[in-house]
PDB file of C-alpha atoms in Angstrom:
ATOM      1  CA  MET A1498     201.958  54.212 262.578  1.00 38.00           C
ATOM      2  CA  VAL A1499     201.709  52.037 266.071  1.00 38.00           C
ATOM      3  CA  LEU A1500     205.016  52.278 268.002  1.00 38.00           C
ATOM      4  CA  LEU A1501     206.170  49.824 270.070  1.00 38.00           C
ATOM      5  CA  PRO A1502     206.474  51.213 274.042  1.00 42.00           C
ATOM      6  CA  GLN A1503     210.301  51.193 274.449  1.00 42.00           C
ATOM      7  CA  GLN A1504     209.802  49.170 278.138  1.00 45.00           C
ATOM      8  CA  GLY A1505     208.954  45.622 276.958  1.00 48.00           C
ATOM      9  CA  PRO A1506     210.323  41.966 276.105  1.00 50.00           C
ATOM     10  CA  PRO A1507     213.373  41.598 274.969  1.00 49.00           C
ATOM     11  CA  GLY A1508     211.869  41.017 271.773  1.00 49.00           C
ATOM     12  CA  GLN A1509     209.653  44.246 271.711  1.00 50.00           C
ATOM     13  CA  ARG A1510     212.177  46.280 271.868  1.00 49.00           C
ATOM     14  CA  ARG A1511     214.101  45.583 269.115  1.00 50.00           C
ATOM     15  CA  ARG A1512     210.930  45.889 267.391  1.00 49.00           C
ATOM     16  CA  TYR A1513     210.652  49.659 268.423  1.00 46.00           C
ATOM     17  CA  LEU A1514     214.124  50.229 267.316  1.00 48.00           C
ATOM     18  CA  GLN A1515     214.215  49.144 264.304  1.00 51.00           C
ATOM     19  CA  LEU A1516     210.517  50.568 263.057  1.00 45.00           C
ATOM     20  CA  ARG A1517     211.786  53.562 265.082  1.00 48.00           C
ATOM     21  CA  ARG A1518     214.794  54.130 262.579  1.00 53.00           C
ATOM     22  CA  PHE A1519     212.724  53.097 259.833  1.00 46.00           C
ATOM     23  CA  TRP A1520     210.422  56.318 260.979  1.00 45.00           C
ATOM     24  CA  GLN A1521     213.500  58.721 261.082  1.00 49.00           C
ATOM     25  CA  ASP A1522     215.089  57.431 258.039  1.00 52.00           C
ATOM     26  CA  GLY A1523     212.024  58.531 256.264  1.00 49.00           C
ATOM     27  CA  ALA A1524     211.567  61.850 257.596  1.00 44.00           C
ATOM     28  CA  ALA A1525     215.070  62.794 257.238  1.00 47.00           C
ATOM     29  CA  ARG A1526     214.873  62.123 253.928  1.00 48.00           C
ATOM     30  CA  ARG A1527     211.926  64.263 253.004  1.00 43.00           C
ATOM     31  CA  HIS A1528     212.872  66.600 254.991  1.00 43.00           C
ATOM     32  CA  ARG A1529     215.567  66.801 252.781  1.00 46.00           C
ATOM     33  CA  ARG A1530     213.527  67.262 249.671  1.00 43.00           C
ATOM     34  CA  ARG A1531     210.867  69.711 251.598  1.00 41.00           C
ATOM     35  CA  ALA A1532     214.111  71.999 253.033  1.00 43.00           C
ATOM     36  CA  GLY A1533     216.764  71.292 249.526  1.00 46.00           C
ATOM     37  CA  HIS A1534     219.423  69.632 252.137  1.00 45.00           C
ATOM     38  CA  GLY A1535     218.420  70.307 255.254  1.00 47.00           C
ATOM     39  CA  GLY A1536     221.175  72.274 256.332  1.00 45.00           C
ATOM     40  CA  ALA A1537     223.438  69.639 256.655  1.00 48.00           C
ATOM     41  CA  VAL A1538     226.731  69.361 254.924  1.00 48.00           C
ATOM     42  CA  VAL A1539     226.189  67.294 252.212  1.00 53.00           C
ATOM     43  CA  THR A1540     229.266  65.968 249.423  1.00 65.00           C
ATOM     44  CA  TYR A1541     229.084  63.858 246.328  1.00 65.00           C
ATOM     45  CA  ALA A1542     229.626  61.152 248.429  1.00 68.00           C
ATOM     46  CA  THR A1543     226.077  61.670 250.235  1.00 66.00           C
ATOM     47  CA  PRO A1544     223.821  61.339 246.874  1.00 61.00           C
ATOM     48  CA  GLU A1545     226.037  59.381 245.529  1.00 63.00           C
ATOM     49  CA  ASN A1546     225.866  56.509 247.627  1.00 65.00           C
ATOM     50  CA  SER A1547     221.870  56.959 248.251  1.00 63.00           C
ATOM     51  CA  VAL A1548     219.166  55.434 245.913  1.00 48.00           C
ATOM     52  CA  ASP A1549     216.783  57.945 246.572  1.00 55.00           C
ATOM     53  CA  ASP A1550     218.808  61.184 246.177  1.00 63.00           C
ATOM     54  CA  GLY A1551     221.414  60.385 243.658  1.00 73.00           C
ATOM     55  CA  GLU A1552     220.311  62.756 240.545  1.00 84.00           C
ATOM     56  CA  PRO A1553     223.392  62.520 238.171  1.00 89.00           C
ATOM     57  CA  TYR A1554     224.622  64.378 235.333  1.00 93.00           C
ATOM     58  CA  PHE A1555     228.580  63.640 233.358  1.00 95.00           C
ATOM     59  CA  LEU A1556     230.315  65.629 231.228  1.00 96.00           C
ATOM     60  CA  TYR A1557     232.414  64.682 228.259  1.00 97.00           C
ATOM     61  CA  LEU A1558     235.992  65.877 227.106  1.00 96.00           C
ATOM     62  CA  PHE A1559     237.251  65.055 224.098  1.00 97.00           C
ATOM     63  CA  ASN A1560     240.539  66.249 223.778  1.00 95.00           C
ATOM     64  CA  ASN A1561     242.936  64.943 220.279  1.00 92.00           C
ATOM     65  CA  GLY A1562     245.694  67.500 221.463  1.00 90.00           C
ATOM     66  CA  VAL A1563     245.022  70.535 219.306  1.00 90.00           C
ATOM     67  CA  THR A1564     241.383  70.879 220.134  1.00 93.00           C
ATOM     68  CA  LYS A1565     239.007  70.344 223.400  1.00 95.00           C
ATOM     69  CA  LYS A1566     235.609  70.148 222.614  1.00 96.00           C
ATOM     70  CA  ARG A1567     233.354  69.412 226.227  1.00 96.00           C
ATOM     71  CA  PHE A1568     229.642  67.695 226.273  1.00 97.00           C
ATOM     72  CA  THR A1569     227.170  67.138 228.632  1.00 95.00           C
ATOM     73  CA  ASN A1570     224.722  65.177 228.739  1.00 94.00           C
ATOM     74  CA  ASP A1571     222.144  67.699 231.516  1.00 93.00           C
ATOM     75  CA  ALA A1572     219.960  69.069 229.773  1.00 90.00           C
ATOM     76  CA  ASP A1573     221.241  72.756 230.258  1.00 90.00           C
ATOM     77  CA  THR A1574     224.543  73.990 229.368  1.00 92.00           C
ATOM     78  CA  LYS A1575     227.153  73.987 232.059  1.00 91.00           C
ATOM     79  CA  LEU A1576     229.594  75.526 233.914  1.00 92.00           C
ATOM     80  CA  ALA A1577     232.457  73.745 235.366  1.00 92.00           C
ATOM     81  CA  ASP A1578     236.433  73.481 235.619  1.00 92.00           C
ATOM     82  CA  PRO A1579     236.527  69.747 236.519  1.00 92.00           C
ATOM     83  CA  GLU A1580     240.671  70.766 234.770  1.00 90.00           C
ATOM     84  CA  GLU A1581     241.401  73.187 237.928  1.00 88.00           C
ATOM     85  CA  THR A1582     241.900  75.373 235.221  1.00 88.00           C
ATOM     86  CA  GLY A1583     240.818  78.282 237.336  1.00 89.00           C
ATOM     87  CA  THR A1584     238.360  79.190 234.654  1.00 91.00           C
ATOM     88  CA  PRO A1585     235.040  77.428 234.011  1.00 92.00           C
ATOM     89  CA  GLN A1586     234.128  76.091 230.903  1.00 94.00           C
ATOM     90  CA  LYS A1587     230.773  76.141 228.576  1.00 95.00           C
ATOM     91  CA  TRP A1588     229.514  72.435 228.360  1.00 95.00           C
ATOM     92  CA  TYR A1589     227.323  71.767 225.545  1.00 95.00           C
ATOM     93  CA  LYS A1590     224.118  70.411 226.064  1.00 94.00           C
ATOM     94  CA  SER A1591     223.768  67.086 223.909  1.00 94.00           C
ATOM     95  CA  SER A1592     222.081  64.008 223.276  1.00 94.00           C
ATOM     96  CA  ILE A1593     224.829  62.457 224.497  1.00 95.00           C
ATOM     97  CA  ALA A1594     225.197  58.529 226.640  1.00 95.00           C
ATOM     98  CA  HIS A1595     227.511  55.859 227.588  1.00 94.00           C
ATOM     99  CA  THR A1596     226.968  52.544 228.252  1.00 92.00           C
ATOM    100  CA  GLU A1597     227.193  50.867 231.902  1.00 88.00           C
ATOM    101  CA  ILE A1598     230.933  51.248 233.253  1.00 80.00           C
ATOM    102  CA  GLU A1599     232.448  48.058 233.627  1.00 73.00           C
ATOM    103  CA  GLN A1600     235.920  46.516 234.455  1.00 64.00           C
ATOM    104  CA  THR A1601     236.623  43.267 234.156  1.00 63.00           C
ATOM    105  CA  GLY A1602     239.915  40.907 234.004  1.00 61.00           C
ATOM    106  CA  ASN A1603     239.407  40.699 230.183  1.00 60.00           C
ATOM    107  CA  ILE A1604     240.981  43.867 228.621  1.00 54.00           C
ATOM    108  CA  GLU A1605     239.898  43.367 225.579  1.00 57.00           C
ATOM    109  CA  ARG A1606     236.019  44.148 227.085  1.00 61.00           C
ATOM    110  CA  ASN A1607     237.373  47.340 229.087  1.00 73.00           C
ATOM    111  CA  SER A1608     236.253  50.042 226.951  1.00 85.00           C
ATOM    112  CA  VAL A1609     232.720  51.648 226.567  1.00 91.00           C
ATOM    113  CA  ASP A1610     230.609  52.816 223.794  1.00 94.00           C
ATOM    114  CA  ILE A1611     229.699  56.642 223.880  1.00 96.00           C
ATOM    115  CA  THR A1612     226.777  57.560 221.444  1.00 96.00           C
ATOM    116  CA  PHE A1613     225.696  60.549 219.559  1.00 96.00           C
ATOM    117  CA  PRO A1614     223.113  61.304 217.396  1.00 94.00           C
ATOM    118  CA  LEU A1615     223.896  60.652 213.625  1.00 93.00           C
ATOM    119  CA  SER A1616     223.570  64.728 212.505  1.00 92.00           C
ATOM    120  CA  ASP A1617     225.914  65.331 215.167  1.00 94.00           C
ATOM    121  CA  ALA A1618     228.982  67.702 213.084  1.00 94.00           C
ATOM    122  CA  TYR A1619     231.197  66.196 215.924  1.00 95.00           C
ATOM    123  CA  ALA A1620     231.229  63.242 216.059  1.00 94.00           C
ATOM    124  CA  ARG A1621     230.913  63.393 212.035  1.00 94.00           C
ATOM    125  CA  THR A1622     234.225  63.651 212.351  1.00 93.00           C
ATOM    126  CA  LEU A1623     235.008  61.260 214.086  1.00 93.00           C
ATOM    127  CA  LEU A1624     234.317  58.627 211.449  1.00 92.00           C
ATOM    128  CA  LYS A1625     236.805  59.773 208.944  1.00 88.00           C
ATOM    129  CA  PRO A1626     240.715  58.468 210.139  1.00 83.00           C
ATOM    130  CA  ALA A1627     242.780  60.851 211.701  1.00 81.00           C
ATOM    131  CA  SER A1628     246.742  60.769 213.026  1.00 81.00           C
ATOM    132  CA  GLU A1629     246.416  62.417 216.436  1.00 87.00           C
ATOM    133  CA  VAL A1630     245.001  60.382 219.442  1.00 90.00           C
ATOM    134  CA  THR A1631     241.306  61.547 221.170  1.00 93.00           C
ATOM    135  CA  THR A1632     241.403  61.329 224.483  1.00 94.00           C
ATOM    136  CA  VAL A1633     237.997  60.862 226.093  1.00 95.00           C
ATOM    137  CA  THR A1634     236.985  61.784 230.150  1.00 95.00           C
ATOM    138  CA  ILE A1635     234.278  61.238 231.996  1.00 95.00           C
ATOM    139  CA  TRP A1636     233.220  63.106 234.840  1.00 95.00           C
ATOM    140  CA  ARG A1637     229.992  61.906 237.166  1.00 93.00           C
ATOM    141  CA  GLY A1638     228.270  64.592 239.427  1.00 91.00           C
ATOM    142  CA  HIS A1639     225.233  65.408 240.534  1.00 90.00           C
ATOM    143  CA  HIS A1640     222.086  67.693 240.866  1.00 87.00           C
ATOM    144  CA  THR A1641     221.444  67.351 245.229  1.00 84.00           C
ATOM    145  CA  ASP A1642     225.610  68.433 245.746  1.00 84.00           C
ATOM    146  CA  PRO A1643     225.550  71.785 246.585  1.00 82.00           C
ATOM    147  CA  ASP A1644     229.652  71.480 245.892  1.00 84.00           C
ATOM    148  CA  GLY A1645     228.926  70.614 242.355  1.00 84.00           C
ATOM    149  CA  GLU A1646     231.758  68.305 243.103  1.00 89.00           C
ATOM    150  CA  LEU A1647     232.432  65.973 239.769  1.00 91.00           C
ATOM    151  CA  GLU A1648     234.625  62.924 239.914  1.00 91.00           C
ATOM    152  CA  VAL A1649     236.679  61.325 236.566  1.00 91.00           C
ATOM    153  CA  PHE A1650     234.608  58.532 235.843  1.00 90.00           C
ATOM    154  CA  TRP A1651     235.895  57.417 233.293  1.00 89.00           C
ATOM    155  CA  LYS A1652     238.830  57.402 230.835  1.00 91.00           C
ATOM    156  CA  GLY A1653     239.839  56.140 227.995  1.00 91.00           C
ATOM    157  CA  ARG A1654     241.161  56.955 224.166  1.00 92.00           C
ATOM    158  CA  VAL A1655     239.345  56.660 220.839  1.00 93.00           C
ATOM    159  CA  VAL A1656     239.150  53.875 219.419  1.00 90.00           C
ATOM    160  CA  ASP A1657     237.033  53.134 216.792  1.00 91.00           C
ATOM    161  CA  THR A1658     233.415  55.414 215.334  1.00 94.00           C
ATOM    162  CA  THR A1659     230.811  53.877 213.774  1.00 94.00           C
ATOM    163  CA  ASP A1660     227.555  55.083 212.224  1.00 92.00           C
ATOM    164  CA  SER A1661     224.368  53.196 212.208  1.00 87.00           C
ATOM    165  CA  LYS A1662     220.279  54.079 210.902  1.00 85.00           C
ATOM    166  CA  LEU A1663     220.002  56.466 214.452  1.00 88.00           C
ATOM    167  CA  ASN A1664     223.087  57.593 215.948  1.00 94.00           C
ATOM    168  CA  ILE A1665     226.707  57.784 215.938  1.00 96.00           C
ATOM    169  CA  LYS A1666     228.519  55.415 218.149  1.00 96.00           C
ATOM    170  CA  VAL A1667     231.881  55.852 219.235  1.00 95.00           C
ATOM    171  CA  THR A1668     233.865  52.709 221.517  1.00 93.00           C
ATOM    172  CA  VAL A1669     236.107  54.200 223.666  1.00 93.00           C
ATOM    173  CA  GLU A1670     239.260  51.978 225.722  1.00 89.00           C
ATOM    174  CA  LEU A1671     240.241  52.194 229.201  1.00 84.00           C
ATOM    175  CA  ALA A1672     242.864  54.120 229.154  1.00 73.00           C
ATOM    176  CA  SER A1673     245.414  51.348 230.455  1.00 70.00           C
ATOM    177  CA  THR A1674     244.605  48.785 228.678  1.00 68.00           C
ATOM    178  CA  SER A1675     246.994  49.361 225.648  1.00 60.00           C
ATOM    179  CA  MET A1676     249.968  49.192 227.636  1.00 58.00           C
ATOM    180  CA  ARG A1677     248.493  45.504 229.381  1.00 55.00           C
ATOM    181  CA  ARG A1678     248.418  45.025 225.195  1.00 54.00           C
ATOM    182  CA  PRO A1679     251.851  43.254 223.585  1.00 56.00           C
ATOM    183  CA  GLY A1680     252.835  45.186 221.550  1.00 57.00           C
ATOM    184  CA  CYS A1681     255.434  45.254 218.422  1.00 60.00           C
ATOM    185  CA  ARG A1682     258.720  43.730 219.735  1.00 58.00           C
ATOM    186  CA  ALA A1683     262.202  44.657 218.846  1.00 58.00           C
ATOM    187  CA  ARG A1684     263.580  42.318 216.204  1.00 55.00           C
ATOM    188  CA  TYR A1685     267.635  43.199 215.379  1.00 52.00           C
ATOM    189  CA  MET A1686     268.575  41.453 212.317  1.00 55.00           C
ATOM    190  CA  ARG A1687     267.743  42.270 208.410  1.00 60.00           C
ATOM    191  CA  THR A1688     263.871  42.588 209.170  1.00 65.00           C
ATOM    192  CA  CYS A1689     264.215  45.424 211.161  1.00 72.00           C
ATOM    193  CA  ARG A1690     260.784  46.525 211.651  1.00 71.00           C
ATOM    194  CA  HIS A1691     262.205  50.213 210.545  1.00 76.00           C
ATOM    195  CA  ALA A1692     261.667  50.869 206.973  1.00 77.00           C
ATOM    196  CA  LEU A1693     265.188  52.180 206.086  1.00 77.00           C
ATOM    197  CA  TYR A1694     266.138  55.669 206.650  1.00 77.00           C
ATOM    198  CA  PHE A1695     263.268  56.408 207.312  1.00 77.00           C
ATOM    199  CA  SER A1696     262.000  57.095 211.092  1.00 76.00           C
ATOM    200  CA  GLY A1697     263.375  54.760 213.905  1.00 78.00           C
ATOM    201  CA  CYS A1698     266.321  53.838 212.020  1.00 82.00           C
ATOM    202  CA  ASN A1699     269.535  54.684 213.082  1.00 81.00           C
ATOM    203  CA  LEU A1700     271.286  54.686 209.342  1.00 84.00           C
ATOM    204  CA  ASN A1701     271.559  58.559 207.617  1.00 84.00           C
ATOM    205  CA  LEU A1702     270.967  58.654 204.329  1.00 80.00           C
ATOM    206  CA  ASP A1703     273.642  61.177 203.374  1.00 84.00           C
ATOM    207  CA  ASP A1704     275.978  58.779 204.699  1.00 85.00           C
ATOM    208  CA  TRP A1705     275.386  55.558 201.753  1.00 81.00           C
ATOM    209  CA  LYS A1706     274.650  57.774 198.745  1.00 82.00           C
ATOM    210  CA  ILE A1707     277.335  57.888 195.715  1.00 81.00           C
ATOM    211  CA  PRO A1708     276.691  59.878 193.328  1.00 83.00           C
ATOM    212  CA  ALA A1709     276.455  58.645 189.829  1.00 83.00           C
ATOM    213  CA  THR A1710     276.497  59.650 186.320  1.00 86.00           C
ATOM    214  CA  VAL A1711     273.817  58.406 184.389  1.00 85.00           C
ATOM    215  CA  SER A1712     275.647  57.242 180.477  1.00 87.00           C
ATOM    216  CA  ALA A1713     273.110  55.777 178.726  1.00 87.00           C
ATOM    217  CA  ALA A1714     269.105  55.517 178.597  1.00 86.00           C
ATOM    218  CA  ALA A1715     266.604  53.712 177.443  1.00 86.00           C
ATOM    219  CA  GLY A1716     263.066  54.442 178.642  1.00 82.00           C
ATOM    220  CA  LEU A1717     263.088  53.266 182.466  1.00 79.00           C
ATOM    221  CA  VAL A1718     266.347  51.578 181.679  1.00 81.00           C
ATOM    222  CA  LEU A1719     269.447  53.614 182.713  1.00 81.00           C
ATOM    223  CA  THR A1720     272.997  52.694 182.252  1.00 84.00           C
ATOM    224  CA  ILE A1721     274.806  53.599 184.935  1.00 83.00           C
ATOM    225  CA  ALA A1722     278.748  52.717 185.649  1.00 83.00           C
ATOM    226  CA  ALA A1723     279.122  53.143 188.981  1.00 80.00           C
ATOM    227  CA  ALA A1724     276.476  50.842 189.777  1.00 80.00           C
ATOM    228  CA  ALA A1725     278.028  47.446 188.124  1.00 79.00           C
ATOM    229  CA  ALA A1726     279.912  46.996 190.850  1.00 78.00           C
ATOM    230  CA  GLN A1727     277.319  45.686 193.097  1.00 79.00           C
ATOM    231  CA  PRO A1728     274.624  43.013 192.402  1.00 78.00           C
ATOM    232  CA  ASN A1729     270.991  43.636 190.558  1.00 76.00           C
ATOM    233  CA  ASP A1730     268.219  46.145 193.103  1.00 72.00           C
ATOM    234  CA  TYR A1731     271.120  47.301 195.019  1.00 75.00           C
ATOM    235  CA  TYR A1732     270.742  50.504 194.288  1.00 73.00           C
ATOM    236  CA  LYS A1733     267.317  52.810 193.968  1.00 66.00           C
ATOM    237  CA  ALA A1734     268.194  55.732 191.726  1.00 60.00           C
TER     238      ALA A1734
END
């Protein structure tokens, strides 16, 4: 490379400074590759903001409140403690992947699809209906970060799981999306949304019981004198 002299017309001077910065930046990148991290303090932000030095990997935590499953898309099983429990946990290597994460103003589109191999045993359990809500947390790290710093990249909950010929797709909705979506509103009238005497209904079943005696039975027809004072279908035996 031929550099222009430091002294000269303003145009030459600017060109010289541009070429010098370009050469220094390139030399610094080559030095980091040869010497690891070049003795400088390299943090998560350094490779994250660099096109050349970024070597990201991801950790995936699936938690249904009872059990936790940990995966990584790295080539090797990793030991890490992004949850800050004080004890590093194993994150098992898997052919797991996710679609590009994009946040928009449309809450229906704030979701990420995570894919598993069709043979993955855990992913197949997600195909079955579950009573628990499964939350998903994705951390992102860089191989070039000597501190092993991990940042939360995505957090949401599983809303759908489907299988195809090649993989199992798990749709994860952003955690804040459900809070922004209108839910079922209370209605204080006969069309209450709660099942009678069940959870959410403030009536105590024992307070409304009426002891009665069956005087005759013919198939499914019962004769109860105490029920005669009310219209048909008022009582439930």
